[in-house]
Amino acid sequence: MNKTEFIAAMAAKAGMTKTDTKKALDAFMETTHEQLKKGKKITLIGFGTFDVVKRKARTAKNPQTGATVKVPAKKVVKFKVGSKLGKLK
């Protein structure tokens, strides 16, 4: 399912227009990005939790050449599935 199909499904479920649903989804994604960038955790009960974790710098191997490569430390988003989302029946 792509974003357009997802918006159409959400709009039908909520009884909203596709335009309003797109605005709501875009606002959700933008707000989530802003809050995670600030280092804040977002918990949506039943759905899941978005959190930022720090990965340490490490060395890795290039699989094609076998050369050692330094991978810098970075922050990544982690998502932990909530109870309702985790139970697909």
PDB file of C-alpha atoms in Angstrom:
ATOM      1  CA  MET A   1       0.000   0.000   0.000  1.00  0.00           C
ATOM      2  CA  ASN A   2       1.416   3.376  -0.948  1.00  0.00           C
ATOM      3  CA  LYS A   3       0.686   6.769   0.618  1.00  0.00           C
ATOM      4  CA  THR A   4      -2.165   7.613  -1.792  1.00  0.00           C
ATOM      5  CA  GLU A   5      -3.904   4.276  -1.141  1.00  0.00           C
ATOM      6  CA  PHE A   6      -3.366   4.689   2.607  1.00  0.00           C
ATOM      7  CA  ILE A   7      -4.932   8.168   2.542  1.00  0.00           C
ATOM      8  CA  ALA A   8      -7.927   6.847   0.594  1.00  0.00           C
ATOM      9  CA  ALA A   9      -8.429   4.012   3.108  1.00  0.00           C
ATOM     10  CA  MET A  10      -8.121   6.401   6.076  1.00  0.00           C
ATOM     11  CA  ALA A  11     -10.554   8.868   4.490  1.00  0.00           C
ATOM     12  CA  ALA A  12     -13.144   6.147   3.921  1.00  0.00           C
ATOM     13  CA  LYS A  13     -12.765   4.832   7.488  1.00  0.00           C
ATOM     14  CA  ALA A  14     -12.993   8.305   9.086  1.00  0.00           C
ATOM     15  CA  GLY A  15     -15.666   9.711   6.782  1.00  0.00           C
ATOM     16  CA  MET A  16     -13.341  12.562   5.793  1.00  0.00           C
ATOM     17  CA  THR A  17     -12.284  13.971   2.447  1.00  0.00           C
ATOM     18  CA  LYS A  18      -9.015  12.748   0.962  1.00  0.00           C
ATOM     19  CA  THR A  19      -7.690  16.327   1.079  1.00  0.00           C
ATOM     20  CA  ASP A  20      -8.371  16.694   4.810  1.00  0.00           C
ATOM     21  CA  THR A  21      -6.999  13.214   5.482  1.00  0.00           C
ATOM     22  CA  LYS A  22      -3.805  14.033   3.566  1.00  0.00           C
ATOM     23  CA  LYS A  23      -3.400  17.216   5.631  1.00  0.00           C
ATOM     24  CA  ALA A  24      -3.871  15.235   8.861  1.00  0.00           C
ATOM     25  CA  LEU A  25      -1.388  12.532   7.821  1.00  0.00           C
ATOM     26  CA  ASP A  26       1.176  15.108   6.686  1.00  0.00           C
ATOM     27  CA  ALA A  27       0.757  16.977   9.992  1.00  0.00           C
ATOM     28  CA  PHE A  28       1.241  13.702  11.910  1.00  0.00           C
ATOM     29  CA  MET A  29       4.423  12.868  10.002  1.00  0.00           C
ATOM     30  CA  GLU A  30       5.822  16.410  10.313  1.00  0.00           C
ATOM     31  CA  THR A  31       5.062  16.625  14.046  1.00  0.00           C
ATOM     32  CA  THR A  32       6.571  13.177  14.632  1.00  0.00           C
ATOM     33  CA  HIS A  33       9.738  14.194  12.784  1.00  0.00           C
ATOM     34  CA  GLU A  34      10.029  17.479  14.720  1.00  0.00           C
ATOM     35  CA  GLN A  35       9.591  15.828  18.113  1.00  0.00           C
ATOM     36  CA  LEU A  36      12.024  12.997  17.368  1.00  0.00           C
ATOM     37  CA  LYS A  37      14.563  15.530  16.109  1.00  0.00           C
ATOM     38  CA  LYS A  38      14.276  17.220  19.533  1.00  0.00           C
ATOM     39  CA  GLY A  39      15.008  13.840  21.134  1.00  0.00           C
ATOM     40  CA  LYS A  40      11.498  13.331  22.481  1.00  0.00           C
ATOM     41  CA  LYS A  41       9.783   9.948  22.686  1.00  0.00           C
ATOM     42  CA  ILE A  42       6.296   9.522  21.195  1.00  0.00           C
ATOM     43  CA  THR A  43       4.003   6.899  22.704  1.00  0.00           C
ATOM     44  CA  LEU A  44       0.673   6.059  21.078  1.00  0.00           C
ATOM     45  CA  ILE A  45      -1.020   3.560  23.392  1.00  0.00           C
ATOM     46  CA  GLY A  46      -1.939   0.381  21.524  1.00  0.00           C
ATOM     47  CA  PHE A  47      -0.106   1.457  18.352  1.00  0.00           C
ATOM     48  CA  GLY A  48       3.510   1.790  19.404  1.00  0.00           C
ATOM     49  CA  THR A  49       6.387   3.980  20.552  1.00  0.00           C
ATOM     50  CA  PHE A  50       8.801   6.029  18.456  1.00  0.00           C
ATOM     51  CA  ASP A  51      12.132   6.766  20.108  1.00  0.00           C
ATOM     52  CA  VAL A  52      15.579   8.031  19.110  1.00  0.00           C
ATOM     53  CA  VAL A  53      18.570   5.862  19.990  1.00  0.00           C
ATOM     54  CA  LYS A  54      22.276   6.530  19.546  1.00  0.00           C
ATOM     55  CA  ARG A  55      24.393   4.052  17.609  1.00  0.00           C
ATOM     56  CA  LYS A  56      28.070   3.940  18.476  1.00  0.00           C
ATOM     57  CA  ALA A  57      30.779   4.392  15.876  1.00  0.00           C
ATOM     58  CA  ARG A  58      32.045   1.077  14.547  1.00  0.00           C
ATOM     59  CA  THR A  59      34.112  -0.521  11.856  1.00  0.00           C
ATOM     60  CA  ALA A  60      32.582  -2.639   9.127  1.00  0.00           C
ATOM     61  CA  LYS A  61      33.764  -4.487   6.044  1.00  0.00           C
ATOM     62  CA  ASN A  62      32.838  -3.659   2.495  1.00  0.00           C
ATOM     63  CA  PRO A  63      31.443  -6.991   1.219  1.00  0.00           C
ATOM     64  CA  GLN A  64      32.694  -6.406  -2.342  1.00  0.00           C
ATOM     65  CA  THR A  65      36.283  -5.407  -1.586  1.00  0.00           C
ATOM     66  CA  GLY A  66      36.769  -6.670   1.960  1.00  0.00           C
ATOM     67  CA  ALA A  67      38.158  -3.245   2.920  1.00  0.00           C
ATOM     68  CA  THR A  68      37.554  -1.983   6.450  1.00  0.00           C
ATOM     69  CA  VAL A  69      35.259   1.041   6.621  1.00  0.00           C
ATOM     70  CA  LYS A  70      34.641   3.364   9.580  1.00  0.00           C
ATOM     71  CA  VAL A  71      30.937   3.890  10.262  1.00  0.00           C
ATOM     72  CA  PRO A  72      30.378   7.081  12.275  1.00  0.00           C
ATOM     73  CA  ALA A  73      28.127   7.330  15.340  1.00  0.00           C
ATOM     74  CA  LYS A  74      24.596   8.435  14.546  1.00  0.00           C
ATOM     75  CA  LYS A  75      21.068   8.739  15.890  1.00  0.00           C
ATOM     76  CA  VAL A  76      18.356   6.494  14.463  1.00  0.00           C
ATOM     77  CA  VAL A  77      14.621   6.117  15.031  1.00  0.00           C
ATOM     78  CA  LYS A  78      13.421   2.976  16.773  1.00  0.00           C
ATOM     79  CA  PHE A  79       9.786   1.818  16.733  1.00  0.00           C
ATOM     80  CA  LYS A  80       8.397  -0.596  19.296  1.00  0.00           C
ATOM     81  CA  VAL A  81       5.052  -2.161  18.355  1.00  0.00           C
ATOM     82  CA  GLY A  82       2.140  -1.614  20.732  1.00  0.00           C
ATOM     83  CA  SER A  83      -0.199  -4.295  22.037  1.00  0.00           C
ATOM     84  CA  LYS A  84      -3.086  -3.754  19.598  1.00  0.00           C
ATOM     85  CA  LEU A  85      -0.887  -3.439  16.521  1.00  0.00           C
ATOM     86  CA  GLY A  86       1.128  -6.488  17.513  1.00  0.00           C
ATOM     87  CA  LYS A  87      -1.964  -8.721  17.529  1.00  0.00           C
ATOM     88  CA  LEU A  88      -3.020  -9.065  13.909  1.00  0.00           C
ATOM     89  CA  LYS A  89      -5.952 -11.454  13.649  1.00  0.00           C
TER      90      LYS A  89
END
